Amino acid sequence: MIKVLGVHKSFGSLEVLRGVSLTVAAGEVVVVLGPSGSGKSTLLRTINHLEKADRGFVAIDGDLIGYRRRAGKLHELKEREILKQRKDIGFVFQNFNLFPHLTALENVAEVADLASARHFLERVGLEDKASAYPRQLSGGQQQRVAIARALATRPKVVLFDEPTSALDPELVGEVLDVMRDLARTGTTMVVVTHEIGFAREVADRIVFIDGGVIVEEGAPDEVLDRPVHDRTRAFLSKVL
Amino acid sequence: MTSSGTLTPMSTKDDDLASSPVVPARYPWRWVGVAFVLVLAAQFVHGLVTNPAWDWPTFARYFTAQSILTAVGTTIVLTVLGTVLGFALGIVVAVLRMSKSPFLSAVGWTYIWAFRSIPLIVQLLFWFNISYLYSRLSLGIPFGPELVSFETIALISPMGAAVLGLALHQAAYAAEIVRSGVISVDRGQLEAAAALGIPRFRQFRRIVLPQAMRSILPNAANEVISLFKGTSVVSVMAIGELFYQVQVIYGRNARVVALLMVATVWYIILTTLLSIGQHHVERYFARGDRR
């Protein structure tokens, strides 16, 4: 369903991604682990074309993101068309990025009609906060609104970029609960996180990235309990 | 007694602490300052009232005279048209200037460069005298046949020239104010809007502009107020706005001070109204900021 093929990305002289390929099946939950600076976030951002890959491609259900193939050539899409493609890809940011001048409901309704906006707020358990502004909500509640907003375009896949890293420890649980619920109901998810417990419990597959390449991937118990690679072991010994 | 270390030895008991009366800090110099300013203000008011040179009877006679009220109306019309057209065009120029297209960006930059470089009064005189440069304006195929043409002097009246000059001048400044507001909006907001696939124009109108308004408004209010008083420049074109009108009157009756006061008080009243309006509009755009 999602196909990432040989993606390279450099910022100046710094090569952040050095040929990453990854396939995610429909309904699958893939958790991406790795030390900071390993390229996890950049990988997510190339999937929805917030960053344009220098080389390599991303396709969702066979549609190339950001390009169109015609007569053996790849044509860059215009921004308008890329924006349309992004409706298929939900994105949850580390810093929520809610629109501060809009209420919770208005944030979600920005990309959906009111009835479904209400439905998605209900889905994350915040129907009673519909008319609150982001500043009036706790970090955990803000992130749940952001998740509702990401779901509101009815995407084929939802990408989570360290969704709990900006939260106070006691607020992490409520956000993970919502994500757990999404995973259970068959949402296709790619999650960059440092929550190893969540990864073990929810992930169908764990991908370990270091130095811009996928070092190791497999089922949670394989990667977390019987890592093959030294770099995976070194990382896990620090975070477990 | 963990707290005793920072207290005087006399009050080591917490009970003492809880029952001790609190003496608020006093600032005697504030009262000295207040007294000083009050005396100055009283002297000034006394001078206004007792010095016959202010000529209050003449002030009273002209303050609400029909010719002055009409002139105030003209000043307001110039301000409103200059503001509305200036900011409308200014938003367009700001969007051009921030465009990813190098061509559009250069167009925006050039506009701002040109209209900030020309003094307003010079520009106004150019528009006023445009019919000397081009006596006829026409629409048609470039370098080809004309389709329609007009007498410039019929098309651009002095009032039209004034509005045109003020609006074009204002647009250059408005564009930079709008741009400064837009670049003050957090990058994450644009990323979120882009990630949600919100179309560009809607991103600007629904997400960026309302947030940019917070920092645009104080600057914009400054601009409107300075434009409002800046309309007095238009008096060089013999348009009957407030400043021109009082000049005409004191040219006739030589009551210069009293008539300048008429204009001054009107400028103060209207600026006050604008400032009150600014306060309310700012409060509206700060609505997401309340706890």
Short mmCIF file of C-alpha atoms in Angstrom, two decimals:
data_model
loop_
_atom_site.label_atom_id
_atom_site.label_comp_id
_atom_site.label_asym_id
_atom_site.label_seq_id
_atom_site.Cartn_x
_atom_site.Cartn_y
_atom_site.Cartn_z
CA MET A 1 0.00 0.00 0.00
CA ILE A 2 2.71 2.49 0.94
CA LYS A 3 5.88 1.93 -0.99
CA VAL A 4 9.01 3.90 -0.19
CA LEU A 5 11.69 3.17 -2.73
CA GLY A 6 15.37 4.06 -2.36
CA VAL A 7 14.78 7.49 -0.83
CA HIS A 8 17.78 9.79 -0.46
CA LYS A 9 17.64 13.22 1.14
CA SER A 10 20.40 15.69 1.99
CA PHE A 11 20.28 19.02 3.77
CA GLY A 12 23.32 20.85 2.46
CA SER A 13 26.26 18.51 2.89
CA LEU A 14 24.44 16.42 5.49
CA GLU A 15 22.99 13.25 4.01
CA VAL A 16 20.02 12.45 6.24
CA LEU A 17 18.50 9.56 4.29
CA ARG A 18 20.79 7.26 2.35
CA GLY A 19 18.55 4.93 0.40
CA VAL A 20 15.56 3.93 2.49
CA SER A 21 13.05 1.43 1.15
CA LEU A 22 9.98 0.39 3.08
CA THR A 23 6.65 -1.21 2.37
CA VAL A 24 3.62 -0.83 4.61
CA ALA A 25 0.56 -3.00 4.03
CA ALA A 26 -3.01 -1.78 4.48
CA GLY A 27 -4.04 -1.92 8.13
CA GLU A 28 -0.46 -2.41 9.26
CA VAL A 29 1.11 -0.45 12.12
CA VAL A 30 4.80 0.23 11.60
CA VAL A 31 6.81 1.83 14.38
CA VAL A 32 10.05 3.53 13.40
CA LEU A 33 12.71 3.61 16.10
CA GLY A 34 16.15 5.16 16.01
CA PRO A 35 18.47 7.60 17.74
CA SER A 36 17.83 11.30 17.28
CA GLY A 37 19.25 12.59 14.02
CA SER A 38 18.91 9.18 12.41
CA GLY A 39 16.48 10.47 9.76
CA LYS A 40 13.19 9.12 11.18
CA SER A 41 11.29 12.39 10.95
CA THR A 42 12.74 13.19 7.55
CA LEU A 43 11.52 9.82 6.32
CA LEU A 44 7.97 10.60 7.46
CA ARG A 45 8.13 14.05 5.92
CA THR A 46 9.24 12.67 2.55
CA ILE A 47 6.28 10.27 2.58
CA ASN A 48 3.78 13.15 2.47
CA HIS A 49 6.10 15.29 0.38
CA LEU A 50 6.65 17.98 3.02
CA GLU A 51 10.25 17.24 2.06
CA LYS A 52 11.01 16.37 -1.54
CA ALA A 53 13.33 13.38 -1.84
CA ASP A 54 16.54 13.99 -3.79
CA ARG A 55 16.33 10.49 -5.20
CA GLY A 56 13.84 7.68 -4.84
CA PHE A 57 10.05 7.64 -4.71
CA VAL A 58 7.04 7.24 -2.53
CA ALA A 59 3.84 5.68 -3.81
CA ILE A 60 0.53 5.17 -2.08
CA ASP A 61 -1.82 2.62 -3.64
CA GLY A 62 0.33 2.83 -6.75
CA ASP A 63 0.08 6.63 -7.06
CA LEU A 64 3.44 8.34 -7.02
CA ILE A 65 3.48 11.20 -4.52
CA GLY A 66 4.60 14.43 -6.15
CA TYR A 67 5.05 13.06 -9.67
CA ARG A 68 3.13 11.76 -12.64
CA ARG A 69 4.53 9.21 -15.00
CA ARG A 70 3.82 9.96 -18.63
CA ALA A 71 5.52 8.52 -21.69
CA GLY A 72 8.39 7.10 -19.69
CA LYS A 73 9.10 10.43 -18.01
CA LEU A 74 8.32 11.68 -14.52
CA HIS A 75 6.61 15.05 -14.42
CA GLU A 76 6.67 17.02 -11.21
CA LEU A 77 3.18 17.78 -10.00
CA LYS A 78 2.08 21.32 -9.30
CA GLU A 79 1.52 22.32 -5.71
CA ARG A 80 -2.24 22.20 -6.10
CA GLU A 81 -2.12 18.55 -7.13
CA ILE A 82 0.30 17.65 -4.33
CA LEU A 83 -2.05 19.28 -1.83
CA LYS A 84 -4.83 17.08 -3.17
CA GLN A 85 -2.67 13.97 -2.75
CA ARG A 86 -1.98 14.90 0.87
CA LYS A 87 -5.64 14.36 1.73
CA ASP A 88 -4.75 10.67 1.55
CA ILE A 89 -1.96 11.05 4.12
CA GLY A 90 -2.73 12.18 7.64
CA PHE A 91 0.14 13.76 9.54
CA VAL A 92 0.39 14.27 13.31
CA PHE A 93 3.12 16.65 14.42
CA GLN A 94 5.26 16.57 17.52
CA ASN A 95 4.13 20.12 18.37
CA PHE A 96 0.46 19.54 17.43
CA ASN A 97 0.38 22.63 15.18
CA LEU A 98 -3.26 23.26 15.91
CA PHE A 99 -4.59 26.52 14.51
CA PRO A 100 -4.65 28.72 17.64
CA HIS A 101 -7.31 31.13 16.39
CA LEU A 102 -9.82 28.33 15.79
CA THR A 103 -11.69 26.23 18.33
CA ALA A 104 -11.12 22.48 18.56
CA LEU A 105 -14.18 21.85 16.41
CA GLU A 106 -13.19 24.53 13.89
CA ASN A 107 -9.71 23.03 13.64
CA VAL A 108 -11.19 19.71 12.56
CA ALA A 109 -13.94 21.32 10.48
CA GLU A 110 -11.28 23.13 8.47
CA VAL A 111 -10.98 19.91 6.42
CA ALA A 112 -14.37 18.27 6.96
CA ASP A 113 -18.05 19.15 7.34
CA LEU A 114 -19.31 19.95 10.84
CA ALA A 115 -21.04 16.63 11.42
CA SER A 116 -17.98 14.56 10.64
CA ALA A 117 -15.78 17.01 12.54
CA ARG A 118 -17.95 16.32 15.59
CA HIS A 119 -17.70 12.61 14.89
CA PHE A 120 -13.90 12.70 14.84
CA LEU A 121 -13.74 14.76 18.04
CA GLU A 122 -15.94 12.12 19.62
CA ARG A 123 -13.59 9.47 18.33
CA VAL A 124 -10.74 10.99 20.38
CA GLY A 125 -13.05 11.56 23.36
CA LEU A 126 -13.16 15.35 23.18
CA GLU A 127 -16.72 16.12 22.07
CA ASP A 128 -17.18 18.21 25.24
CA LYS A 129 -14.18 20.39 24.30
CA ALA A 130 -15.53 21.30 20.86
CA SER A 131 -15.70 25.02 21.56
CA ALA A 132 -12.41 25.31 23.48
CA TYR A 133 -9.47 27.09 21.89
CA PRO A 134 -6.17 25.16 21.75
CA ARG A 135 -4.63 27.30 24.49
CA GLN A 136 -7.40 26.25 26.84
CA LEU A 137 -6.55 22.58 26.37
CA SER A 138 -3.83 20.47 27.93
CA GLY A 139 -1.03 19.17 25.72
CA GLY A 140 -2.58 15.73 25.61
CA GLN A 141 -5.97 17.12 24.61
CA GLN A 142 -4.35 19.30 21.95
CA GLN A 143 -2.63 16.30 20.43
CA ARG A 144 -5.90 14.35 20.45
CA VAL A 145 -7.58 17.22 18.56
CA ALA A 146 -4.66 17.15 16.13
CA ILE A 147 -5.23 13.42 15.62
CA ALA A 148 -8.95 14.04 15.02
CA ARG A 149 -7.99 16.69 12.47
CA ALA A 150 -5.57 14.33 10.73
CA LEU A 151 -8.33 11.71 10.49
CA ALA A 152 -10.85 14.20 9.15
CA THR A 153 -9.57 14.08 5.56
CA ARG A 154 -10.23 10.29 5.74
CA PRO A 155 -6.64 9.43 4.84
CA LYS A 156 -5.42 6.03 3.71
CA VAL A 157 -2.52 6.22 6.15
CA VAL A 158 -1.71 8.34 9.20
CA LEU A 159 1.88 9.34 9.94
CA PHE A 160 2.82 10.20 13.54
CA ASP A 161 5.99 12.22 14.09
CA GLU A 162 6.93 11.73 17.75
CA PRO A 163 3.37 12.48 18.86
CA THR A 164 4.10 12.26 22.59
CA SER A 165 7.56 13.83 22.77
CA ALA A 166 6.28 17.31 23.62
CA LEU A 167 3.96 16.08 26.37
CA ASP A 168 4.30 15.96 30.13
CA PRO A 169 4.75 12.33 31.21
CA GLU A 170 1.29 12.05 32.78
CA LEU A 171 -0.37 13.14 29.51
CA VAL A 172 1.37 10.60 27.27
CA GLY A 173 -1.06 7.81 28.17
CA GLU A 174 -4.22 9.47 26.84
CA VAL A 175 -2.64 10.08 23.44
CA LEU A 176 -1.29 6.54 23.22
CA ASP A 177 -4.77 5.24 24.14
CA VAL A 178 -6.24 7.04 21.16
CA MET A 179 -3.51 5.67 18.88
CA ARG A 180 -3.99 2.18 20.24
CA ASP A 181 -7.68 2.45 19.45
CA LEU A 182 -6.91 3.55 15.89
CA ALA A 183 -4.54 0.64 15.43
CA ARG A 184 -7.16 -1.78 16.69
CA THR A 185 -9.74 -0.51 14.23
CA GLY A 186 -7.48 -1.12 11.27
CA THR A 187 -5.96 2.31 10.59
CA THR A 188 -2.74 2.08 8.61
CA MET A 189 -0.13 3.89 10.68
CA VAL A 190 3.55 4.77 10.54
CA VAL A 191 4.68 5.97 13.96
CA VAL A 192 7.99 7.55 14.86
CA THR A 193 8.26 7.36 18.64
CA HIS A 194 10.48 6.70 21.60
CA GLU A 195 7.72 4.85 23.47
CA ILE A 196 9.17 1.33 23.38
CA GLY A 197 6.29 -0.08 25.41
CA PHE A 198 3.79 1.23 22.89
CA ALA A 199 5.89 -0.17 20.04
CA ARG A 200 6.00 -3.62 21.61
CA GLU A 201 2.28 -3.69 22.26
CA VAL A 202 0.83 -2.10 19.14
CA ALA A 203 3.31 -2.44 16.28
CA ASP A 204 2.96 -5.15 13.68
CA ARG A 205 6.48 -4.38 12.63
CA ILE A 206 9.34 -2.34 14.00
CA VAL A 207 11.84 -0.60 11.75
CA PHE A 208 15.12 0.53 13.26
CA ILE A 209 16.84 3.39 11.47
CA ASP A 210 20.34 4.68 12.10
CA GLY A 211 22.56 6.90 9.99
CA GLY A 212 19.92 7.33 7.31
CA VAL A 213 19.48 3.63 6.52
CA ILE A 214 17.20 0.88 7.80
CA VAL A 215 19.47 -1.23 9.98
CA GLU A 216 16.97 -3.86 10.97
CA GLU A 217 13.26 -4.58 10.79
CA GLY A 218 10.89 -7.27 11.97
CA ALA A 219 8.23 -8.23 14.48
CA PRO A 220 8.44 -6.36 17.81
CA ASP A 221 9.72 -9.30 19.82
CA GLU A 222 12.41 -10.05 17.22
CA VAL A 223 13.74 -6.51 17.02
CA LEU A 224 13.31 -5.60 20.67
CA ASP A 225 14.29 -8.90 22.33
CA ARG A 226 16.63 -10.56 19.83
CA PRO A 227 18.20 -7.75 17.84
CA VAL A 228 20.67 -8.98 15.26
CA HIS A 229 22.59 -5.80 14.72
CA ASP A 230 25.06 -4.20 17.15
CA ARG A 231 23.68 -0.71 16.52
CA THR A 232 20.15 -1.85 17.38
CA ARG A 233 21.46 -3.46 20.56
CA ALA A 234 23.37 -0.34 21.53
CA PHE A 235 20.29 1.84 21.00
CA LEU A 236 17.96 -0.48 22.90
CA SER A 237 20.36 -0.74 25.84
CA LYS A 238 20.03 3.03 26.22
CA VAL A 239 16.27 3.32 25.99
CA LEU A 240 14.96 0.12 27.60
CA MET B 1 11.61 24.46 61.47
CA THR B 2 12.88 24.26 57.95
CA SER B 3 11.85 27.80 57.13
CA SER B 4 13.58 29.46 60.07
CA GLY B 5 16.90 29.80 58.26
CA THR B 6 15.68 32.63 56.03
CA LEU B 7 13.76 34.50 58.70
CA THR B 8 14.84 36.74 61.53
CA PRO B 9 15.53 34.87 64.77
CA MET B 10 12.57 36.60 66.45
CA SER B 11 9.88 34.90 64.34
CA THR B 12 10.84 31.29 64.16
CA LYS B 13 7.32 30.04 64.79
CA ASP B 14 5.07 29.49 61.74
CA ASP B 15 2.07 30.75 63.77
CA ASP B 16 3.74 34.12 64.22
CA LEU B 17 4.35 34.26 60.50
CA ALA B 18 0.76 33.50 59.62
CA SER B 19 -0.67 36.16 61.96
CA SER B 20 1.80 38.96 61.15
CA PRO B 21 0.20 41.89 59.32
CA VAL B 22 1.66 42.65 55.89
CA VAL B 23 2.76 46.22 55.15
CA PRO B 24 2.49 46.94 51.41
CA ALA B 25 5.56 48.48 49.75
CA ARG B 26 5.20 52.26 49.37
CA TYR B 27 6.43 54.37 46.49
CA PRO B 28 6.51 58.02 47.67
CA TRP B 29 8.31 59.28 44.56
CA ARG B 30 5.34 58.27 42.43
CA TRP B 31 3.26 60.88 44.26
CA VAL B 32 5.92 63.50 43.70
CA GLY B 33 5.85 62.67 40.00
CA VAL B 34 2.05 62.86 39.93
CA ALA B 35 2.09 66.25 41.65
CA PHE B 36 4.70 67.58 39.21
CA VAL B 37 2.73 66.48 36.15
CA LEU B 38 -0.55 67.81 37.57
CA VAL B 39 1.00 71.24 38.12
CA LEU B 40 2.32 71.31 34.55
CA ALA B 41 -1.06 70.22 33.17
CA ALA B 42 -2.87 72.84 35.25
CA GLN B 43 -0.56 75.56 33.98
CA PHE B 44 -1.17 74.49 30.41
CA VAL B 45 -4.95 74.44 30.81
CA HIS B 46 -4.83 77.79 32.60
CA GLY B 47 -2.89 79.20 29.67
CA LEU B 48 -5.40 77.83 27.18
CA VAL B 49 -8.28 79.42 29.03
CA THR B 50 -6.84 82.78 29.99
CA ASN B 51 -4.60 83.68 27.06
CA PRO B 52 -6.86 85.64 24.64
CA ALA B 53 -4.52 84.82 21.73
CA TRP B 54 -6.13 81.33 21.51
CA ASP B 55 -9.26 83.18 20.48
CA TRP B 56 -11.83 80.60 21.63
CA PRO B 57 -14.88 82.55 20.39
CA THR B 58 -13.58 82.25 16.82
CA PHE B 59 -12.84 78.58 17.43
CA ALA B 60 -16.39 78.04 18.60
CA ARG B 61 -17.81 79.90 15.61
CA TYR B 62 -15.97 77.77 13.08
CA PHE B 63 -15.70 74.39 14.81
CA THR B 64 -19.08 73.19 13.55
CA ALA B 65 -19.42 75.57 10.60
CA GLN B 66 -20.86 73.92 7.50
CA SER B 67 -17.69 74.47 5.46
CA ILE B 68 -15.57 72.79 8.16
CA LEU B 69 -17.95 69.84 8.51
CA THR B 70 -17.91 69.31 4.75
CA ALA B 71 -14.11 69.43 4.85
CA VAL B 72 -14.05 66.89 7.69
CA GLY B 73 -16.24 64.68 5.52
CA THR B 74 -13.81 64.99 2.62
CA THR B 75 -10.92 64.11 4.90
CA ILE B 76 -12.77 61.03 6.11
CA VAL B 77 -13.61 59.97 2.56
CA LEU B 78 -9.96 60.35 1.52
CA THR B 79 -8.85 58.33 4.54
CA VAL B 80 -11.38 55.55 4.00
CA LEU B 81 -10.68 55.23 0.27
CA GLY B 82 -6.92 55.47 0.81
CA THR B 83 -7.07 52.80 3.51
CA VAL B 84 -9.42 50.37 1.78
CA LEU B 85 -7.86 50.62 -1.67
CA GLY B 86 -4.35 50.90 -0.23
CA PHE B 87 -4.65 47.80 1.92
CA ALA B 88 -6.49 45.80 -0.74
CA LEU B 89 -3.71 46.53 -3.20
CA GLY B 90 -1.14 46.13 -0.42
CA ILE B 91 -2.28 42.57 0.29
CA VAL B 92 -1.95 41.76 -3.40
CA VAL B 93 1.54 43.29 -3.53
CA ALA B 94 2.57 41.42 -0.36
CA VAL B 95 1.36 38.14 -1.87
CA LEU B 96 3.34 38.90 -5.04
CA ARG B 97 6.43 39.77 -3.04
CA MET B 98 6.21 36.48 -1.11
CA SER B 99 5.40 34.39 -4.17
CA LYS B 100 7.61 31.41 -4.96
CA SER B 101 7.62 32.59 -8.56
CA PRO B 102 10.73 34.77 -9.06
CA PHE B 103 8.84 36.81 -11.65
CA LEU B 104 5.92 37.69 -9.37
CA SER B 105 8.23 38.30 -6.45
CA ALA B 106 10.26 40.76 -8.53
CA VAL B 107 7.08 42.57 -9.56
CA GLY B 108 6.07 42.94 -5.91
CA TRP B 109 9.52 44.08 -4.86
CA THR B 110 9.69 46.65 -7.64
CA TYR B 111 6.31 48.10 -6.74
CA ILE B 112 7.33 48.58 -3.12
CA TRP B 113 10.69 50.00 -4.15
CA ALA B 114 9.14 52.49 -6.56
CA PHE B 115 6.36 53.79 -4.37
CA ARG B 116 8.43 54.02 -1.24
CA SER B 117 11.06 55.96 -3.14
CA ILE B 118 8.77 58.75 -4.34
CA PRO B 119 7.67 61.32 -1.76
CA LEU B 120 3.89 61.34 -1.42
CA ILE B 121 3.60 65.01 -2.25
CA VAL B 122 5.61 64.59 -5.45
CA GLN B 123 3.52 61.63 -6.47
CA LEU B 124 0.30 63.52 -5.81
CA LEU B 125 1.47 66.41 -7.97
CA PHE B 126 2.33 63.97 -10.75
CA TRP B 127 -1.18 62.50 -10.73
CA PHE B 128 -2.65 65.97 -10.49
CA ASN B 129 -0.73 66.98 -13.60
CA ILE B 130 -1.02 63.70 -15.47
CA SER B 131 -3.00 65.31 -18.24
CA TYR B 132 0.04 67.39 -19.17
CA LEU B 133 1.94 64.16 -19.74
CA TYR B 134 -0.80 62.14 -21.37
CA SER B 135 -3.73 64.19 -22.55
CA ARG B 136 -5.61 61.12 -23.73
CA LEU B 137 -5.77 57.61 -22.29
CA SER B 138 -6.86 54.77 -24.50
CA LEU B 139 -7.50 51.07 -24.43
CA GLY B 140 -6.46 49.04 -27.42
CA ILE B 141 -3.91 46.64 -28.81
CA PRO B 142 -0.38 47.57 -27.66
CA PHE B 143 1.34 49.56 -30.44
CA GLY B 144 -1.75 48.78 -32.56
CA PRO B 145 -5.16 50.35 -33.08
CA GLU B 146 -7.09 52.03 -30.24
CA LEU B 147 -10.46 50.67 -29.18
CA VAL B 148 -11.65 53.35 -26.73
CA SER B 149 -10.01 56.50 -25.54
CA PHE B 150 -10.72 59.14 -22.92
CA GLU B 151 -9.72 62.66 -22.10
CA THR B 152 -7.38 62.19 -19.16
CA ILE B 153 -8.64 65.31 -17.49
CA ALA B 154 -12.21 63.97 -17.58
CA LEU B 155 -11.17 60.57 -16.29
CA ILE B 156 -8.97 61.66 -13.41
CA SER B 157 -10.48 64.49 -11.38
CA PRO B 158 -8.37 66.20 -8.70
CA MET B 159 -10.18 64.10 -6.10
CA GLY B 160 -9.55 60.99 -8.18
CA ALA B 161 -5.89 61.90 -8.48
CA ALA B 162 -5.69 62.37 -4.72
CA VAL B 163 -7.31 58.99 -3.98
CA LEU B 164 -5.11 57.32 -6.57
CA GLY B 165 -1.96 58.85 -5.14
CA LEU B 166 -2.82 58.09 -1.53
CA ALA B 167 -3.88 54.51 -2.29
CA LEU B 168 -0.82 53.68 -4.40
CA HIS B 169 1.46 55.20 -1.79
CA GLN B 170 -0.34 53.45 1.04
CA ALA B 171 -0.25 50.09 -0.76
CA ALA B 172 3.55 50.01 -0.73
CA TYR B 173 3.65 50.47 3.04
CA ALA B 174 0.63 48.21 3.62
CA ALA B 175 2.36 45.47 1.62
CA GLU B 176 5.36 45.49 3.92
CA ILE B 177 3.15 45.52 7.01
CA VAL B 178 1.15 42.57 5.71
CA ARG B 179 4.36 40.75 4.79
CA SER B 180 5.82 41.32 8.25
CA GLY B 181 2.65 39.86 9.76
CA VAL B 182 2.71 36.84 7.50
CA ILE B 183 6.34 35.96 8.16
CA SER B 184 5.66 36.24 11.90
CA VAL B 185 3.26 33.26 11.69
CA ASP B 186 4.85 30.05 12.94
CA ARG B 187 6.17 27.77 10.18
CA GLY B 188 4.42 24.84 11.80
CA GLN B 189 1.08 26.43 10.93
CA LEU B 190 1.93 26.37 7.23
CA GLU B 191 3.21 22.81 7.49
CA ALA B 192 0.03 21.71 9.22
CA ALA B 193 -2.09 23.43 6.57
CA ALA B 194 0.02 21.88 3.80
CA ALA B 195 -0.11 18.44 5.42
CA LEU B 196 -3.90 18.70 5.54
CA GLY B 197 -3.96 19.53 1.84
CA ILE B 198 -5.71 22.86 2.33
CA PRO B 199 -5.52 24.81 -0.97
CA ARG B 200 -3.04 27.69 -1.02
CA PHE B 201 -5.49 30.56 -1.17
CA ARG B 202 -7.58 29.09 1.61
CA GLN B 203 -4.41 28.55 3.69
CA PHE B 204 -3.66 32.24 3.35
CA ARG B 205 -7.19 33.44 4.05
CA ARG B 206 -8.20 31.05 6.84
CA ILE B 207 -4.96 30.12 8.59
CA VAL B 208 -2.22 32.66 7.91
CA LEU B 209 -4.02 36.00 7.65
CA PRO B 210 -6.09 35.74 10.87
CA GLN B 211 -2.92 34.96 12.82
CA ALA B 212 -0.88 37.55 10.97
CA MET B 213 -3.55 40.12 11.87
CA ARG B 214 -2.29 40.11 15.45
CA SER B 215 0.95 41.74 14.44
CA ILE B 216 -0.44 43.54 11.38
CA LEU B 217 -3.08 45.48 13.32
CA PRO B 218 -1.00 47.80 15.52
CA ASN B 219 1.15 48.73 12.52
CA ALA B 220 -1.85 49.06 10.26
CA ALA B 221 -3.60 51.32 12.78
CA ASN B 222 -0.49 53.47 12.82
CA GLU B 223 -0.65 53.67 9.05
CA VAL B 224 -4.33 54.54 8.97
CA ILE B 225 -3.86 57.29 11.54
CA SER B 226 -0.85 58.68 9.76
CA LEU B 227 -2.72 58.48 6.46
CA PHE B 228 -5.64 60.30 8.07
CA LYS B 229 -3.43 63.20 9.03
CA GLY B 230 -1.40 62.75 5.86
CA THR B 231 -4.48 63.66 3.84
CA SER B 232 -3.56 67.25 4.74
CA VAL B 233 -0.84 66.92 2.08
CA VAL B 234 -3.64 66.80 -0.46
CA SER B 235 -4.23 70.51 0.24
CA VAL B 236 -1.51 71.19 -2.38
CA MET B 237 -4.04 70.00 -4.95
CA ALA B 238 -6.67 72.51 -3.78
CA ILE B 239 -9.00 69.78 -2.58
CA GLY B 240 -11.34 70.98 0.15
CA GLU B 241 -10.24 68.66 2.92
CA LEU B 242 -9.91 69.85 6.49
CA PHE B 243 -6.47 71.41 6.38
CA TYR B 244 -7.07 73.13 3.04
CA GLN B 245 -10.37 74.51 4.30
CA VAL B 246 -8.90 76.07 7.47
CA GLN B 247 -6.10 77.58 5.37
CA VAL B 248 -8.69 79.16 3.10
CA ILE B 249 -10.57 80.56 6.07
CA TYR B 250 -7.59 81.98 7.93
CA GLY B 251 -6.31 83.38 4.64
CA ARG B 252 -9.50 85.41 4.62
CA ASN B 253 -9.85 86.42 8.27
CA ALA B 254 -6.24 86.05 9.57
CA ARG B 255 -7.40 84.09 12.67
CA VAL B 256 -4.61 81.56 12.13
CA VAL B 257 -4.33 80.08 15.62
CA ALA B 258 -8.03 79.61 16.21
CA LEU B 259 -8.51 77.88 12.88
CA LEU B 260 -5.48 75.66 13.30
CA MET B 261 -7.06 74.65 16.62
CA VAL B 262 -10.28 73.81 14.80
CA ALA B 263 -8.36 71.43 12.56
CA THR B 264 -6.30 70.09 15.46
CA VAL B 265 -9.30 69.25 17.62
CA TRP B 266 -11.02 67.49 14.72
CA TYR B 267 -7.87 65.47 14.03
CA ILE B 268 -7.69 64.56 17.72
CA ILE B 269 -11.35 63.51 17.90
CA LEU B 270 -11.16 61.32 14.83
CA THR B 271 -7.82 59.79 15.82
CA THR B 272 -9.34 58.93 19.19
CA LEU B 273 -12.22 57.16 17.47
CA LEU B 274 -9.73 55.24 15.32
CA SER B 275 -7.75 54.24 18.41
CA ILE B 276 -10.90 52.95 20.11
CA GLY B 277 -11.75 51.00 16.97
CA GLN B 278 -8.23 49.56 16.93
CA HIS B 279 -8.65 48.34 20.49
CA HIS B 280 -11.82 46.43 19.64
CA VAL B 281 -10.52 44.94 16.42
CA GLU B 282 -7.35 43.76 18.18
CA ARG B 283 -9.43 42.12 20.87
CA TYR B 284 -11.40 40.26 18.23
CA PHE B 285 -8.27 38.81 16.64
CA ALA B 286 -6.83 37.84 20.03
CA ARG B 287 -9.78 35.53 20.73
CA GLY B 288 -7.70 32.33 20.64
CA ASP B 289 -5.39 33.84 23.22
CA ARG B 290 -7.83 33.90 26.13
CA ARG B 291 -7.61 31.31 28.83
#
